[in-house]
mmCIF file of C-alpha atoms in Angstrom:
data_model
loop_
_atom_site.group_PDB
_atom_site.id
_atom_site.type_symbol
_atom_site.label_atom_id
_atom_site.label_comp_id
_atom_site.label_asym_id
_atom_site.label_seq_id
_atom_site.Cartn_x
_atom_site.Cartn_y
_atom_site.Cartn_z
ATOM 1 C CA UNK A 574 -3.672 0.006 -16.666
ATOM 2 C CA UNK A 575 -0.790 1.707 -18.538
ATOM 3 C CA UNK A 576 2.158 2.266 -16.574
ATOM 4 C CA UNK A 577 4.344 0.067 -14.725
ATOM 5 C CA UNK A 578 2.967 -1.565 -12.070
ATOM 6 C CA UNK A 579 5.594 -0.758 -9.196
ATOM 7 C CA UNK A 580 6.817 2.683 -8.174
ATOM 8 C CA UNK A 581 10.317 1.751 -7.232
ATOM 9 C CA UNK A 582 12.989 0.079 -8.944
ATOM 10 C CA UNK A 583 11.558 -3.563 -8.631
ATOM 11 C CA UNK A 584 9.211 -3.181 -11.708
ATOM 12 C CA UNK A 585 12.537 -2.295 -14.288
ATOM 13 C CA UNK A 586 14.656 -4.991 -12.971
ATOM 14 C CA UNK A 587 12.153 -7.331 -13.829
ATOM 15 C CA UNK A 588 11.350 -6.090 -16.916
ATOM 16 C CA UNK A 589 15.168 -5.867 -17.719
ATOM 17 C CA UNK A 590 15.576 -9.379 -16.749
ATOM 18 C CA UNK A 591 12.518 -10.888 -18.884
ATOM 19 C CA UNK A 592 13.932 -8.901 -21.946
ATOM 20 C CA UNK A 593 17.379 -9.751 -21.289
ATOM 21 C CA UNK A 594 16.327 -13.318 -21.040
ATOM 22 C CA UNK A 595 13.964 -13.098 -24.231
ATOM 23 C CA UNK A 596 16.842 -11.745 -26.564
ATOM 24 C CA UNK A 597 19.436 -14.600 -25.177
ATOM 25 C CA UNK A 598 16.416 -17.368 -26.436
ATOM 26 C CA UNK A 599 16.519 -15.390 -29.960
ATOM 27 C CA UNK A 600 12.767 -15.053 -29.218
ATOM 28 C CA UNK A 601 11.269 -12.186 -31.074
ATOM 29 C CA UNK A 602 8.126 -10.090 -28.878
ATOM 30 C CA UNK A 603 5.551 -11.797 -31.320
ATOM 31 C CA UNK A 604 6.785 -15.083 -30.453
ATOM 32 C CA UNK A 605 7.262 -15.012 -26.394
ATOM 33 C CA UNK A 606 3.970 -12.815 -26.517
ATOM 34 C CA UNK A 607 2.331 -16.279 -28.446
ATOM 35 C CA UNK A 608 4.201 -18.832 -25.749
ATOM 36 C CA UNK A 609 3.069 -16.523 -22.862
ATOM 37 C CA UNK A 610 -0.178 -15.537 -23.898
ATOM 38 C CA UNK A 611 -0.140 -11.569 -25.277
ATOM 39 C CA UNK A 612 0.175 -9.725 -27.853
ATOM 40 C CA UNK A 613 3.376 -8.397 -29.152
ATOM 41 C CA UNK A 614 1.921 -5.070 -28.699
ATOM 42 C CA UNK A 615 1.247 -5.757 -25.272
ATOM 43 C CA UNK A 616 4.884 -7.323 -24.683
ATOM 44 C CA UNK A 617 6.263 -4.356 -26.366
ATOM 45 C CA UNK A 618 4.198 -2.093 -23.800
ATOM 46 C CA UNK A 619 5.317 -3.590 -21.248
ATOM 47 C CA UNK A 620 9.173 -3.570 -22.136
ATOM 48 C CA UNK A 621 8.244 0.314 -22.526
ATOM 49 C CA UNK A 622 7.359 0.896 -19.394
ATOM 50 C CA UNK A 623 4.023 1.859 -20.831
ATOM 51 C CA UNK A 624 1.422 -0.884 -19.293
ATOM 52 C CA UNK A 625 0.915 -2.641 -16.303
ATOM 53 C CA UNK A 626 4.036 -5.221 -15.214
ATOM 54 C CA UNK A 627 1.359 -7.948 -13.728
ATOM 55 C CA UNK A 628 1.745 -11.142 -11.871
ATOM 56 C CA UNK A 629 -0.187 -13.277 -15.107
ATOM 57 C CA UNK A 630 2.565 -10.956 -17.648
ATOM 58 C CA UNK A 631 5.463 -12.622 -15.047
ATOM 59 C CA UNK A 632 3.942 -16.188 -14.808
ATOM 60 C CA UNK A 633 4.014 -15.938 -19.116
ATOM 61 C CA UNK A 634 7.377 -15.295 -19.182
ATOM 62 C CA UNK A 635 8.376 -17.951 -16.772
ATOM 63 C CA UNK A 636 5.978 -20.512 -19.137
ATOM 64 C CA UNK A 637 7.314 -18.960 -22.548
ATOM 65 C CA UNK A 638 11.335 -19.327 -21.466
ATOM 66 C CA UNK A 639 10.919 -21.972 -19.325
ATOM 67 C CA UNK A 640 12.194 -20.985 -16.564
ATOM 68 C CA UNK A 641 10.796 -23.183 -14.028
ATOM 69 C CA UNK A 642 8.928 -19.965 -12.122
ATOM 70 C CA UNK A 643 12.163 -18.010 -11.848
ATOM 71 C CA UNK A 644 10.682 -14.662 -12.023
ATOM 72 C CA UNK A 645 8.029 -15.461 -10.213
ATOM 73 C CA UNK A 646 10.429 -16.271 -7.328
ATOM 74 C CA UNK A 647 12.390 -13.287 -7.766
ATOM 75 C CA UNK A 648 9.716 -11.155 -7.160
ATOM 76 C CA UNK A 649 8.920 -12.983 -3.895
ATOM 77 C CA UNK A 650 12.707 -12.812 -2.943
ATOM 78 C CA UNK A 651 13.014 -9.066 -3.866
ATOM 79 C CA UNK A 652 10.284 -8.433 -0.910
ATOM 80 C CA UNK A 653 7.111 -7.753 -2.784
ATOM 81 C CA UNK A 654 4.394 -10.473 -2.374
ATOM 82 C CA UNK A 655 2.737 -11.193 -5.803
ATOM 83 C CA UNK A 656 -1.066 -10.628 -4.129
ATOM 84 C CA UNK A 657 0.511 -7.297 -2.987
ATOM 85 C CA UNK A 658 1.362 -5.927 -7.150
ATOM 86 C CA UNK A 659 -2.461 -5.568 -8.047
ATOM 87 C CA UNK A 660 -2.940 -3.450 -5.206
ATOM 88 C CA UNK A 661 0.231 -1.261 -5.394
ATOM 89 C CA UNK A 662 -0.681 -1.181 -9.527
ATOM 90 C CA UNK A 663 -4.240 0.262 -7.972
ATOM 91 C CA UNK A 664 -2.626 2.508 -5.645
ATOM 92 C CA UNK A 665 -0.509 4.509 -7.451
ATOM 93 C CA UNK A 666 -3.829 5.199 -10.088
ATOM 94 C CA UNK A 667 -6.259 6.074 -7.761
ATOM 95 C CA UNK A 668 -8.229 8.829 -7.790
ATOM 96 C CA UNK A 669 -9.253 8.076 -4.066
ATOM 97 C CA UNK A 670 -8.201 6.040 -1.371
ATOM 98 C CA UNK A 671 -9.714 5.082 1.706
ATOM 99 C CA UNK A 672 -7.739 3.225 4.754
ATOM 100 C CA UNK A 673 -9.279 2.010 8.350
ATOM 101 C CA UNK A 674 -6.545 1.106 10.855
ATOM 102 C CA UNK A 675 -7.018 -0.123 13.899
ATOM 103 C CA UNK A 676 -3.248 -1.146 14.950
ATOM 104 C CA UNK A 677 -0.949 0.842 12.809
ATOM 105 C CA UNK A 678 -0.476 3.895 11.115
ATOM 106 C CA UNK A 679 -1.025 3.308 7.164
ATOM 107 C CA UNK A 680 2.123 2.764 5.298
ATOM 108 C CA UNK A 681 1.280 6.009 3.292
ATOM 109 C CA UNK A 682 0.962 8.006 6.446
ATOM 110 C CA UNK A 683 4.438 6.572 8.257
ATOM 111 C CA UNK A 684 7.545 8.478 8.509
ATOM 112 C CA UNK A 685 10.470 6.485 7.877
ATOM 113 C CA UNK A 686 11.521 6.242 11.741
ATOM 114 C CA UNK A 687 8.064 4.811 12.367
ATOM 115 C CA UNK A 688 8.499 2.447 9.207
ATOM 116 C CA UNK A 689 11.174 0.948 10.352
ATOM 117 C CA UNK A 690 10.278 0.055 13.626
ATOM 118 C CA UNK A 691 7.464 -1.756 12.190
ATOM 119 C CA UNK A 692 9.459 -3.568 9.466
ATOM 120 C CA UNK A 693 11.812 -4.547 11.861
ATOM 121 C CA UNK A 694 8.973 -6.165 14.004
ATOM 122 C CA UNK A 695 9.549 -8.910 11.613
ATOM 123 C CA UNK A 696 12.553 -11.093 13.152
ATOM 124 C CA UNK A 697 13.179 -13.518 10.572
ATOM 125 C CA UNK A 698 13.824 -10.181 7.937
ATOM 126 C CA UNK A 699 17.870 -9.404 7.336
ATOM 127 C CA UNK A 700 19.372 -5.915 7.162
ATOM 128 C CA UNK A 701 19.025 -5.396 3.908
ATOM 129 C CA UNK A 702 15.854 -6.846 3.378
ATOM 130 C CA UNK A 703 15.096 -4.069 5.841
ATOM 131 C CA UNK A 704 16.089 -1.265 4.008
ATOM 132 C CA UNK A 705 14.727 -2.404 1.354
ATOM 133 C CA UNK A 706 11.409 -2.774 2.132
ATOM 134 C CA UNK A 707 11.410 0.901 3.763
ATOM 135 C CA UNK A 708 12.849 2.057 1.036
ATOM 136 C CA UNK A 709 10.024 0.677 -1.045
ATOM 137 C CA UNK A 710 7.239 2.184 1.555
ATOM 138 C CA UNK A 711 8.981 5.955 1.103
ATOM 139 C CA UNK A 712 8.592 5.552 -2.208
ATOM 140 C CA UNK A 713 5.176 4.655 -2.446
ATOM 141 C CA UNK A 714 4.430 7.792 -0.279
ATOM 142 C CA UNK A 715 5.185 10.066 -3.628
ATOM 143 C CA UNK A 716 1.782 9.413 -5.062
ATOM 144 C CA UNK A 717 0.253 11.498 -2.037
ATOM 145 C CA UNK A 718 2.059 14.693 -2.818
ATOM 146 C CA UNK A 719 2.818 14.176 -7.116
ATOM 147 C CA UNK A 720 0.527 16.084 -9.561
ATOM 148 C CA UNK A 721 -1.967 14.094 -9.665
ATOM 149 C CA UNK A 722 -2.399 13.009 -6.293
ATOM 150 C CA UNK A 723 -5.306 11.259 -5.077
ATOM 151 C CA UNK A 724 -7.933 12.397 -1.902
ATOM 152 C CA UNK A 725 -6.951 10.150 0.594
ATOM 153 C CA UNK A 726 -8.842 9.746 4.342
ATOM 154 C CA UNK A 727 -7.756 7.744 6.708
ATOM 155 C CA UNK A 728 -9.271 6.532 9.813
ATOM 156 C CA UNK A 729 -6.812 5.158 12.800
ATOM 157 C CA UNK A 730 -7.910 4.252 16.307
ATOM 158 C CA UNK A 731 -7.096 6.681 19.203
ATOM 159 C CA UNK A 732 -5.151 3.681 20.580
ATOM 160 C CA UNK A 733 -2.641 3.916 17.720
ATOM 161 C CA UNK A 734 -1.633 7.435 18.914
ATOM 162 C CA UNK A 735 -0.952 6.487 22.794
ATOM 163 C CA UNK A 736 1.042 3.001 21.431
ATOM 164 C CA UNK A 737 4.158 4.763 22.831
ATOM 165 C CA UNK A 738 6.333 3.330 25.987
ATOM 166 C CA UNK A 739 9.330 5.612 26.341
ATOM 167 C CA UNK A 740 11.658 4.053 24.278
ATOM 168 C CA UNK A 741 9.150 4.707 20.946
ATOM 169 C CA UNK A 742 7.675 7.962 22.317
ATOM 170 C CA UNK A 743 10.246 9.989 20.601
ATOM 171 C CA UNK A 744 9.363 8.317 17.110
ATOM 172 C CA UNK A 745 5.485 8.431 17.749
ATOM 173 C CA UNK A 746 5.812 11.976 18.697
ATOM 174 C CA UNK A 747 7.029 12.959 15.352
ATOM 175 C CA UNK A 748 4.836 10.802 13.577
ATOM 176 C CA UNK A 749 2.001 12.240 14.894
ATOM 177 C CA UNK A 750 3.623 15.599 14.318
ATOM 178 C CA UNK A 751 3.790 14.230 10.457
ATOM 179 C CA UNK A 752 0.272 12.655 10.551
ATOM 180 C CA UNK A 753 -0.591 16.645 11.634
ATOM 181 C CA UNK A 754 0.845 17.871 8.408
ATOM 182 C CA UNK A 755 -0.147 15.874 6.095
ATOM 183 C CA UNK A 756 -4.118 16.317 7.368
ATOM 184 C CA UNK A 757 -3.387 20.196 6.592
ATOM 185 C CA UNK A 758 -3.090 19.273 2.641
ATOM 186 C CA UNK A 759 -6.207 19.619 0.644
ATOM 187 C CA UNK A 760 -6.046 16.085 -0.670
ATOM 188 C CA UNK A 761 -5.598 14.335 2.641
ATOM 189 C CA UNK A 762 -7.896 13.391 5.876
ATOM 190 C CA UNK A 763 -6.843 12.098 8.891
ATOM 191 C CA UNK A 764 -9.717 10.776 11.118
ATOM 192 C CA UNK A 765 -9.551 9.489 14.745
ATOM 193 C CA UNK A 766 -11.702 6.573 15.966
ATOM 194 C CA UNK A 767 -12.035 7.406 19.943
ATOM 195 C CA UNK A 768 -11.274 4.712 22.231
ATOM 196 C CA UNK A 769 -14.588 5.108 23.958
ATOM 197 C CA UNK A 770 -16.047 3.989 20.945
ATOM 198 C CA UNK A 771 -15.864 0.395 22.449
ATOM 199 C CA UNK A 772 -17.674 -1.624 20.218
ATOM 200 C CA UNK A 773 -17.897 -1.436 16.084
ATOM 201 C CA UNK A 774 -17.785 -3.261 12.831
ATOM 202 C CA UNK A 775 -13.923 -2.155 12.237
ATOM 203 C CA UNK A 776 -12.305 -4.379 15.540
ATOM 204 C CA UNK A 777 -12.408 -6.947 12.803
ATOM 205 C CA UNK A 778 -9.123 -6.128 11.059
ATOM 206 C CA UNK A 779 -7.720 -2.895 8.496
ATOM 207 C CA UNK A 780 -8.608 -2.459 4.996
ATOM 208 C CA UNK A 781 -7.812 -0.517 2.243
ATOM 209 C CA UNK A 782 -10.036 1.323 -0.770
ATOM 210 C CA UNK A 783 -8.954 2.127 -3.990
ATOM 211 C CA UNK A 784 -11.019 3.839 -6.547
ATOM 212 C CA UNK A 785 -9.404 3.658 -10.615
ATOM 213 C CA UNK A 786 -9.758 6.220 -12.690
ATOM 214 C CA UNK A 787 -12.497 3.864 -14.935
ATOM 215 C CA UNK A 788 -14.336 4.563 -11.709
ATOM 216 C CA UNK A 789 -14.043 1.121 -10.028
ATOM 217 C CA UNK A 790 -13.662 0.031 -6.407
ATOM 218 C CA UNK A 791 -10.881 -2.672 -5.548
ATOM 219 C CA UNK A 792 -10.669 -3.507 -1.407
ATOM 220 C CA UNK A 793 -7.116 -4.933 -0.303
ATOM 221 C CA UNK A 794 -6.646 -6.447 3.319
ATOM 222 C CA UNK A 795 -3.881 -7.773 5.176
ATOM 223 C CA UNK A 796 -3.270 -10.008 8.393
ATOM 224 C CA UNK A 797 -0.295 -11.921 9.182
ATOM 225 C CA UNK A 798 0.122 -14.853 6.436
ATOM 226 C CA UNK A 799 -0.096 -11.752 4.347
ATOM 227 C CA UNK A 800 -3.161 -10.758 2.420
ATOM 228 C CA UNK A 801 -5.766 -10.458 0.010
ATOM 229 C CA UNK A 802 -6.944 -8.308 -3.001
ATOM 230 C CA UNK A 803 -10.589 -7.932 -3.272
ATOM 231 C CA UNK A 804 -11.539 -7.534 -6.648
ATOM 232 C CA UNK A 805 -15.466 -9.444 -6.242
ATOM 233 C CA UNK A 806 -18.255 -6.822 -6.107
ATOM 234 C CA UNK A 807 -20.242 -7.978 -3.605
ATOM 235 C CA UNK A 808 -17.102 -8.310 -1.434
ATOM 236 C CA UNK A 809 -16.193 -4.471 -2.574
ATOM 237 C CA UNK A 810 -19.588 -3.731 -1.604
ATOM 238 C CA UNK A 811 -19.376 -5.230 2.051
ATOM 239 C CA UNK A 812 -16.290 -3.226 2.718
ATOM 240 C CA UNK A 813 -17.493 0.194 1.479
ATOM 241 C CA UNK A 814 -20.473 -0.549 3.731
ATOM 242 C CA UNK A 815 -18.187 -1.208 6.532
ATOM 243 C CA UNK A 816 -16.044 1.668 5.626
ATOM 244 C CA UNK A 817 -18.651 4.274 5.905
ATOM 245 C CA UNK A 818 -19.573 2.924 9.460
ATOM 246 C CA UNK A 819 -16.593 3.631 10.682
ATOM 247 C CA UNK A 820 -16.040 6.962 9.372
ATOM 248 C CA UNK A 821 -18.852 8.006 10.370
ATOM 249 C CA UNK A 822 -18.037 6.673 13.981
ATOM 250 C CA UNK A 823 -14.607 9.019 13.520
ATOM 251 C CA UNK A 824 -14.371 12.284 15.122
ATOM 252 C CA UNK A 825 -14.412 15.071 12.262
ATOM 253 C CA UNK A 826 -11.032 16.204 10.463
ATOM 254 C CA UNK A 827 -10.583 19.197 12.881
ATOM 255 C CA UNK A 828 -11.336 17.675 15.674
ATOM 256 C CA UNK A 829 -8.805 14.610 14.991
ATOM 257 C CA UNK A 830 -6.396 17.180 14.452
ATOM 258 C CA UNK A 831 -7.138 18.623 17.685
ATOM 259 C CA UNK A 832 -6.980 15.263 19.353
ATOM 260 C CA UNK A 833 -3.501 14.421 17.987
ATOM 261 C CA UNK A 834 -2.070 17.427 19.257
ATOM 262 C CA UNK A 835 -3.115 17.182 22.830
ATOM 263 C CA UNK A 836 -1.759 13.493 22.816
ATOM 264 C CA UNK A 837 1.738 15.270 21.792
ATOM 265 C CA UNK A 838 1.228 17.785 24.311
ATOM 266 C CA UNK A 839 0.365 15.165 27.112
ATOM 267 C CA UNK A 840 4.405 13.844 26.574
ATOM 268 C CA UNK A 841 6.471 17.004 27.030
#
């Protein structure tokens, strides 16, 4: 993959750091590339901003300065789970994506009111840690609407609309009202699961499709010790499988659309 891995600012501070930290050792790129196990040309790639900024490059640079997993913590501290950067790395390249949610509506989809209230579900997580990690989900949101934006479909459950008590129904009513939107661009679906679909392979848990431009599937899933990148075929294989049973158990695009405007209707 050739460009960094994160869309937001986390990817250049890194890379900054590493550098920095290369240059103070007097360590030239052909000589951290040998101690961390690239190439120079790769090292100098990634310095560039021109290839992938991956957990293995990070682990390298912590063995070739010996830094005793420094960077490898700081991307941890700076809120972005190292089994989370292949996926984001796979995200923003996609030519298609594919999403089943059964509790939430996916990141991509959320407005930042919405966002937040879901970050902030997370008790043990600071202010800032807050903002940062919504700041981090807007900006992921760019690769729906950039040049060279990938089709996208989504399926949610019905139940994920009517999750609103009065004290949220303000917020869910304008993220449906968003949801609404975004299904009217040509590279976006938004599917609805109806609740009196009681019974089908997705009440397992979400997942997440991403198809690379080489034409390859990777599957991502999370749950609450945080998650897993699926990169195995067969295990790629099980989840398209399970994907297209419950799209095809989703009402059709126009119909969701229809669906998620009588739910906002219902409240005023």
């Amino acid at each position: 993959m050739e460009a960094a891995t994160l869309p937001h600012p986390l990817a250049l501070f890194i890379v900054t750091e590493i550098r920095r930290a290369r240059g103070a050792a007097g360590m030239t790129q052909e000589a951290f590339g040998r101690a961390a196990g690239f190439s120079a040309s790769h090292v100098s790639a990634v310095e560039g901003g021109t290839r992938a900024l991956t957990m293995d490059f990070i682990k390298g640079g912590d063995r070739a300065l010996t830094t005793g997993g420094m960077f490898e913590r700081m991307v941890e501290k700076l809120g972005v789970p190292s089994w989370f950067l292949p996926w984001l790395d796979a995200e923003r390249t996609a030519t298609q994506l594919r999403c089943w949610q059964p509790s939430l509506v996916p990141g991509l989809l959320q407005t930042a009111d919405y966002a937040r209230a879901v970050i902030r579900c997370d008790d043990t997580l600071t202010d800032d840690e807050v903002d940062r990690r919504l700041a981090d989900r807007m900006e992921r949101q760019v690769i729906l609407t950039g040049g060279n934006a990938p089709q996208f479909i989504a399926v949610i459950a019905e139940a994920v609309l009517r999750r609103a008590g009065e004290d949220f129904r303000q917020v869910m009513a304008a993220q449906i009202k968003h949801l609404i939107a975004l299904a009217e661009r040509p590279n976006i679906s938004v599917h609805v699961l109806p609740d009196d679909i009681s019974m089908h392979v997705g009440l397992t848990g979400p997942f997440s499709l991403a198809r690379s431009p080489e034409h390859t599937w990777l599957g991502e899933m999370e749950n609450q010790l945080g998650g897993v990148v699926i990169e195995k075929p067969a295990d790629v294989d099980t989840l398209m499988t399970r994907w297209e049973t419950v799209r095809n158990e989703a009402l059709p695009r126009r119909h969701s659309i229809e669906l998620m405007k009588e739910v906002v209707n219902s409240w005023t």
